[in-house]
Short mmCIF file of C-alpha atoms and ligand atoms in Angstrom, two decimals:
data_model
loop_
_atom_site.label_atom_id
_atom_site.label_comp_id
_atom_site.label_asym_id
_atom_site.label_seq_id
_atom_site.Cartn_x
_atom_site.Cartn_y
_atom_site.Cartn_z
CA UNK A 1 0.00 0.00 0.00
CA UNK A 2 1.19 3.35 -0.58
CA UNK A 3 -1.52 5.84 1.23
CA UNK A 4 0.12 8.92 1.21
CA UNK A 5 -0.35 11.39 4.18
CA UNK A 6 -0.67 15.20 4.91
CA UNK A 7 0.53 14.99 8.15
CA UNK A 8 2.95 16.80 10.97
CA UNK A 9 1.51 16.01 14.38
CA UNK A 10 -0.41 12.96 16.17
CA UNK A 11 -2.47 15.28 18.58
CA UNK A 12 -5.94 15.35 18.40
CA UNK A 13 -6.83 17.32 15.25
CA UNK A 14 -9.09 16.99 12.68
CA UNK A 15 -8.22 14.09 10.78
CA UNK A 16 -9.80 13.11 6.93
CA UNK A 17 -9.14 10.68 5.23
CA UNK A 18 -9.93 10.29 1.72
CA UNK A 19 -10.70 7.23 -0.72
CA UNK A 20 -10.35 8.12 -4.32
CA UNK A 21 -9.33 6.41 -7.75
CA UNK A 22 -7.07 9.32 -8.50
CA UNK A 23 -4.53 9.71 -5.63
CA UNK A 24 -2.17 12.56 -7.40
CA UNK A 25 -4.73 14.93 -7.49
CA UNK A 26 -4.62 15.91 -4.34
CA UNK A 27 -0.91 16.84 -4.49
CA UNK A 28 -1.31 20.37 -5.59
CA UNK A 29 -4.25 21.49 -3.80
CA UNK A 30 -3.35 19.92 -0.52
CA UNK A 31 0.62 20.92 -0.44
CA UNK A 32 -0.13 24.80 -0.69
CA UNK A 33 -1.94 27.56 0.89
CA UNK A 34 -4.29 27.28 3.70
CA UNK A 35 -4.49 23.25 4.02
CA UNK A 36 -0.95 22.82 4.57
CA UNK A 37 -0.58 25.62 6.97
CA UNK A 38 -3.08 23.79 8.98
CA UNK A 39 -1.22 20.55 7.68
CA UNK A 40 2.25 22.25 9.08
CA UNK A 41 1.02 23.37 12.11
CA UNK A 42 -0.16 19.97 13.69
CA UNK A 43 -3.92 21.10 13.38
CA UNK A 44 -5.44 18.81 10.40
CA UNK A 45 -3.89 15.40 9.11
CA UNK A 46 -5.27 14.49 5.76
CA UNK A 47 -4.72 10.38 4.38
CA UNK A 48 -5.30 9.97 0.65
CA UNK A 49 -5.74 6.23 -0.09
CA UNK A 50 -5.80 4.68 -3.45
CA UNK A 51 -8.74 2.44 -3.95
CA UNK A 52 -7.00 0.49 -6.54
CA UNK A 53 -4.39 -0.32 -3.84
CA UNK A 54 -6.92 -2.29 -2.29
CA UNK A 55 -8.74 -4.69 -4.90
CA UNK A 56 -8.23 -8.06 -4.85
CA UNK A 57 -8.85 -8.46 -9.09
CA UNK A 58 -6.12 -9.96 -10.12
CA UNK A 59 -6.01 -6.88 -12.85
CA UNK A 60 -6.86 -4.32 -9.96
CA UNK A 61 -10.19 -3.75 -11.54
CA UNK A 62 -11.89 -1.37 -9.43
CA UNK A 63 -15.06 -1.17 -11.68
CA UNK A 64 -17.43 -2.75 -13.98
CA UNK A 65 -20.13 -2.64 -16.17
CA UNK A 66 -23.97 -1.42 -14.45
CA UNK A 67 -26.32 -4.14 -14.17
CA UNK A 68 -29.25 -3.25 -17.28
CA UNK A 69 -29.06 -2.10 -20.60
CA UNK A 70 -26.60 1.62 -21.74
CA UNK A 71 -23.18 2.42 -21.31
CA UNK A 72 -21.89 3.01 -17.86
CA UNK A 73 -19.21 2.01 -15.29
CA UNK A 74 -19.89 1.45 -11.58
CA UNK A 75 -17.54 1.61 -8.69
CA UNK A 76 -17.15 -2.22 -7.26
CA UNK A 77 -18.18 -3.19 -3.34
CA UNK A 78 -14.38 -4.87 -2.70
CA UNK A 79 -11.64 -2.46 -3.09
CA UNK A 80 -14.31 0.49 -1.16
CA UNK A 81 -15.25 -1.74 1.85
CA UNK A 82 -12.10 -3.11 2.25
CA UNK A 83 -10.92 0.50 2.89
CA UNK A 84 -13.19 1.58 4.80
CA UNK A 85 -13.53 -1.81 7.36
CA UNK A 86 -9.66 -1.19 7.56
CA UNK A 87 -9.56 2.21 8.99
CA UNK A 88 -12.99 1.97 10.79
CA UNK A 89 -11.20 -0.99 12.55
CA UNK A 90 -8.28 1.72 13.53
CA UNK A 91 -10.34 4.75 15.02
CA UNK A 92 -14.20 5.71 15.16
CA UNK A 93 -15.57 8.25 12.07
CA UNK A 94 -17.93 10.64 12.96
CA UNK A 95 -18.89 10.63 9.52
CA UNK A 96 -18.67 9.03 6.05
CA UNK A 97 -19.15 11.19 3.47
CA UNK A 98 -19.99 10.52 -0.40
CA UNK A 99 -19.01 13.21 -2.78
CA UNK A 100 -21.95 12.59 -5.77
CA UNK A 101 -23.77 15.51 -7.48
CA UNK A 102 -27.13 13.74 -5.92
CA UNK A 103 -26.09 14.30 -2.52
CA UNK A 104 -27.46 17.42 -0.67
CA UNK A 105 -25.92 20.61 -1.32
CA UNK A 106 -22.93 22.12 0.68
CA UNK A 107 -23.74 25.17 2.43
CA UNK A 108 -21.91 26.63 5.31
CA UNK A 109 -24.01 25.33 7.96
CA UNK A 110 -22.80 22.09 6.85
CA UNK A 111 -19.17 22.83 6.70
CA UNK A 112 -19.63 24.67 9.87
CA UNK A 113 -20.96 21.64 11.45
CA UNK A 114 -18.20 19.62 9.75
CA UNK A 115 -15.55 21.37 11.10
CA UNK A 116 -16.57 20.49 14.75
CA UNK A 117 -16.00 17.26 14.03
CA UNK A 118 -12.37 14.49 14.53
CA UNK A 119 -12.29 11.81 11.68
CA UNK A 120 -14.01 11.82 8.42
CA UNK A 121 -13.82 10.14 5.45
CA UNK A 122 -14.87 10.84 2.21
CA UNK A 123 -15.08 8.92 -0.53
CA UNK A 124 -15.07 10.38 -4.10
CA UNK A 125 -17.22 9.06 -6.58
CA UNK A 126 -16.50 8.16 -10.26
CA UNK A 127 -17.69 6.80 -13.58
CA UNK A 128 -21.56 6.10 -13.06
CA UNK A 129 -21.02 6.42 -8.90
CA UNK A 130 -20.12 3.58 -6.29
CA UNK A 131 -22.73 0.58 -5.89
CA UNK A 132 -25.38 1.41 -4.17
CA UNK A 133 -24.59 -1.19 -1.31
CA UNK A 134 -21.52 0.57 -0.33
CA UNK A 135 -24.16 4.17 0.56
CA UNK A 136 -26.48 1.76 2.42
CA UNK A 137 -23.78 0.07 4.37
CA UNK A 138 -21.31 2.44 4.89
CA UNK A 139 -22.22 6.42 3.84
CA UNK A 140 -23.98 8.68 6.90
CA UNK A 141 -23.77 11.58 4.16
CA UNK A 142 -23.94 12.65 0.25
CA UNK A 143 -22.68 15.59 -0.17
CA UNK A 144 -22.73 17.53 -3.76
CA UNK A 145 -20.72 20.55 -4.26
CA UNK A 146 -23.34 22.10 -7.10
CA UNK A 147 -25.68 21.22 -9.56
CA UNK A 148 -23.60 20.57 -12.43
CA UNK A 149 -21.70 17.36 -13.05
CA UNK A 150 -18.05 16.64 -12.48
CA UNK A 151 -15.67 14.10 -14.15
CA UNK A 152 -15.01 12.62 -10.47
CA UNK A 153 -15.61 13.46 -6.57
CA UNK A 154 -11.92 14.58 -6.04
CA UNK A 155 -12.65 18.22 -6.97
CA UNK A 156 -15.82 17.79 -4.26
CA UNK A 157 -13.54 16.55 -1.41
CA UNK A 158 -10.83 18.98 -1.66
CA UNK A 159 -13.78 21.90 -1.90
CA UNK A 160 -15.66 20.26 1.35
CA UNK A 161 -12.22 19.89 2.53
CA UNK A 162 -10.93 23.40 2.49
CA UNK A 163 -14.36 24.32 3.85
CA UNK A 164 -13.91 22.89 6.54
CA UNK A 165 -10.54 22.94 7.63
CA UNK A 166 -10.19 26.75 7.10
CA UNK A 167 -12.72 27.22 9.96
CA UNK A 168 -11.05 25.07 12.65
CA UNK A 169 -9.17 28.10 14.85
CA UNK A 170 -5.86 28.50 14.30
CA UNK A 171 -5.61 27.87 10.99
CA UNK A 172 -6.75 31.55 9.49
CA UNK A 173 -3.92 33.84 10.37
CA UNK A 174 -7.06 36.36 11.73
CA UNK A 175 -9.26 34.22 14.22
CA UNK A 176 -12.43 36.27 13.28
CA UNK A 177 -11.85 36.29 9.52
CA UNK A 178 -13.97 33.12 8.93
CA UNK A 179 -16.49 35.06 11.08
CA UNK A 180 -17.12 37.97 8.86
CA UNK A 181 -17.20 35.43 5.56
CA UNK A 182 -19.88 35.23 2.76
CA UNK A 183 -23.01 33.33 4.05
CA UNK A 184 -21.86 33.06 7.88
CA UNK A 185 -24.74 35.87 9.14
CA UNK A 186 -26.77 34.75 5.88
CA UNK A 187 -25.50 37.51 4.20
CA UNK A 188 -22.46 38.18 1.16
CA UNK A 189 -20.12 40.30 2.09
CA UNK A 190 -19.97 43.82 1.77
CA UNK A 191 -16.98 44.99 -0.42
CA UNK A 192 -13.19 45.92 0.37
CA UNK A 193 -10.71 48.32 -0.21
CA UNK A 194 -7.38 48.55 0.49
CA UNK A 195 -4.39 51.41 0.15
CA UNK A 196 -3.84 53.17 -1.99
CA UNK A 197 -7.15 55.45 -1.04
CA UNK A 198 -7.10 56.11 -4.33
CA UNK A 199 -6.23 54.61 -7.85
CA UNK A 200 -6.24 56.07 -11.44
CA UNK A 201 -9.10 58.44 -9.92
CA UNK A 202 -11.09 55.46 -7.94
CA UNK A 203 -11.44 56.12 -4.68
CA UNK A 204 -12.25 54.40 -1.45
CA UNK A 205 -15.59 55.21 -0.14
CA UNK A 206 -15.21 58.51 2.50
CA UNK A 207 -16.81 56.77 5.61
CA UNK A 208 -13.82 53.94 5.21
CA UNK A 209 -11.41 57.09 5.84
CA UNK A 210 -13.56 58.40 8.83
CA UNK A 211 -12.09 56.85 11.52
CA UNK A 212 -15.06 55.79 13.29
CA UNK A 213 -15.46 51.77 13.69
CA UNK A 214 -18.78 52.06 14.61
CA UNK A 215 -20.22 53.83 11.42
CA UNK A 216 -17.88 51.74 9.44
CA UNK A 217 -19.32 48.25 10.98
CA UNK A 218 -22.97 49.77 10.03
CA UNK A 219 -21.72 50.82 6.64
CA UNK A 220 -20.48 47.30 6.39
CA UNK A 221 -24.06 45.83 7.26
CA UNK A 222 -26.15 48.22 5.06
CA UNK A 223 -23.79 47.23 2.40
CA UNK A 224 -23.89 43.16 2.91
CA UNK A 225 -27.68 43.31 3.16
CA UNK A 226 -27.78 45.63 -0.45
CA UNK A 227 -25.26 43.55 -2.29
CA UNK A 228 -27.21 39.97 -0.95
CA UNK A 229 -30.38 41.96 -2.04
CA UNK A 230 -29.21 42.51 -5.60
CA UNK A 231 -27.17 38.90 -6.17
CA UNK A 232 -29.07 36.30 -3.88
CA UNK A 233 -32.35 37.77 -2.61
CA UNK A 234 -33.60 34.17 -1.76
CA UNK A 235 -31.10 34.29 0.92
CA UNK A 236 -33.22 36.80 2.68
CA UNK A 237 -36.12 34.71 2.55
CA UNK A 238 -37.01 34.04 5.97
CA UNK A 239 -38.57 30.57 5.58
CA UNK A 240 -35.04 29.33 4.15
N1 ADE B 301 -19.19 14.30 -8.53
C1 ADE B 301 -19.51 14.73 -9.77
N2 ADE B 301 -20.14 15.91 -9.73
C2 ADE B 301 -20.23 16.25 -8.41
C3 ADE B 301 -20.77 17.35 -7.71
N3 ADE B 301 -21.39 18.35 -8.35
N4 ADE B 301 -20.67 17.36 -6.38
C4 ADE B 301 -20.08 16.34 -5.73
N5 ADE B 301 -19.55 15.28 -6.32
C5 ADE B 301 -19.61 15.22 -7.66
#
C-alpha cells in the first residue's frame, strides 16, 4: 500500500481521510496555501488512499459494467469496503461522506458543522457512482458541491475539505476572519478596499477614511444586506 499522508503532528486534530481512484490529485491542492498551513502546524492530518491499492482483481479492476441495458461504469463493493472496514477498525468516524452531485448541497451550515467534528472520510465518486450497497452500508452523508456534473468526486472533497478545515481556529492567520465570511450571518459580504485610497481616480468610499469603527461596521451591514439583495435575494427569505 502506498496511502500517502498530509501529516505533521499525532495530537488530536481533525483528521480526513480520503478514498479516491485518483490519488495525485490531491498533491497540488493539498501541499499549498491554507491546508498545509493547517497541515504544518499539527492542526489537520489528511490520508489519501488509493482504492486500486486495495482490490483483490487480479487486474486491480476497481469497476465494472452497471447491471441493465446503456453504457456506464460502476464503482465495485471490494476495493471500497475493504478500505473503509480497515480504517474503521483503527479509530471511530464521525462521519462518512460521499461526494456525488445527488447528494445534498454544501452550504456553510454544513461545513460549519463539519468542522466540529475528529475523523471523516470521504469517498469520491467516479464513472456512473459507487454501488449502491456501499451508501447503504457504509455512507452517513452525500454531499454535492453544485448542480452541475463533475468528471469525479476529487474536486468535491478537496472543496468540502478546504471548507472545513479553514474554519477550525488557528488555521486563518485572523481568528475572526472566517467570522465575517460570505453566508456566515446569511448575508455576502460587503466589499473591500485597500491602500492606496485612491487609484487612477477610484477612490475608497469617504466613511472607510472616517475613523469611526462604529459607522464603518454599520456601513459594512447596510452594504452586505444591499449587495445579498441585488445577487441572492432568496437568501433573505425568511422561511429558508
Ligand atoms: N461528482 C460529480 N459531480 C459532483 C458534484 N457536483 N458534487 C459532488 N460530487 C460530484
Amino acid at each position: 500500500m502506498n496511502d500517502f499522508v498530509f501529516s505533521q503532528s499525532k495530537q488530536n486534530i481533525m483528521r480526513i481521510d480520503i478514498l479516491t481512484l485518483f490519488p495525485e490529485m490531491f498533491n497540488g491542492p493539498f501541499s499549498e496555501s491554507m491546508i498545509k498551513r493547517a497541515v504544518d502546524k499539527g492542526i489537520a492530518e489528511i490520508h489519501i488512499h488509493n482504492i486500486r491499492d486495495y482490490s483483490k482483481n487480479k487486474h486491480k479492476r476497481v469497476d465494472d459494467y452497471a447491471y441493465g441495458p446503456g453504457a456506464g461504469m460502476v464503482m465495485t463493493i471490494q476495493p471500497v469496503a475493504d478500505c473503509i472496514n480497515k480504517l474503521m477498525s483503527e479509530r471511530r468516524y464521525d462521519a462518512v461522506i460521499y461526494t456525488t452531485p445527488d447528494g445534498e448541497r454544501l452550504e456553510q451550515p454544513r461545513a460549519n458543522h463539519l468542522s466540529t467534528l475528529n475523523n471523516l472520510i470521504i469517498l469520491c465518486g467516479h464513472y456512473k457512482g459507487v454501488d449502491e450497497r456501499i451508501r447503504e452500508k457504509y455512507v452517513t452523508m452525500e454531499l454535492s458541491i453544485g448542480d452541475y456534473v463533475l468528471t469525479g468526486g476529487e474536486l468535491a472533497a478537496m472543496v468540502i475539505s478546504d471548507s472545513i478545515i479553514r474554519l477550525i481556529p488557528g488555521v486563518l492567520s485572523d481568528e475572526t476572519s472566517a467570522l465575517s465570511d460570505s453566508f456566515q450571518n446569511g448575508l455576502l459580504s460587503p466589499p473591500v478596499y485597500t491602500r492606496p485610497a485612491e487609484y487612477d481616480g477610484m477612490k475608497v468610499p469617504d466613511i472607510l477614511l472616517c475613523g469611526d469603527d462604529k459607522k464603518i461596521e454599520e456601513w459594512r451591514l447596510e452594504e452586505a444586506i444591499k449587495r445579498t439583495k441585488e445577487r441572492r435575494p432568496e437568501l433573505l427569505d425568511d422561511d429558508q
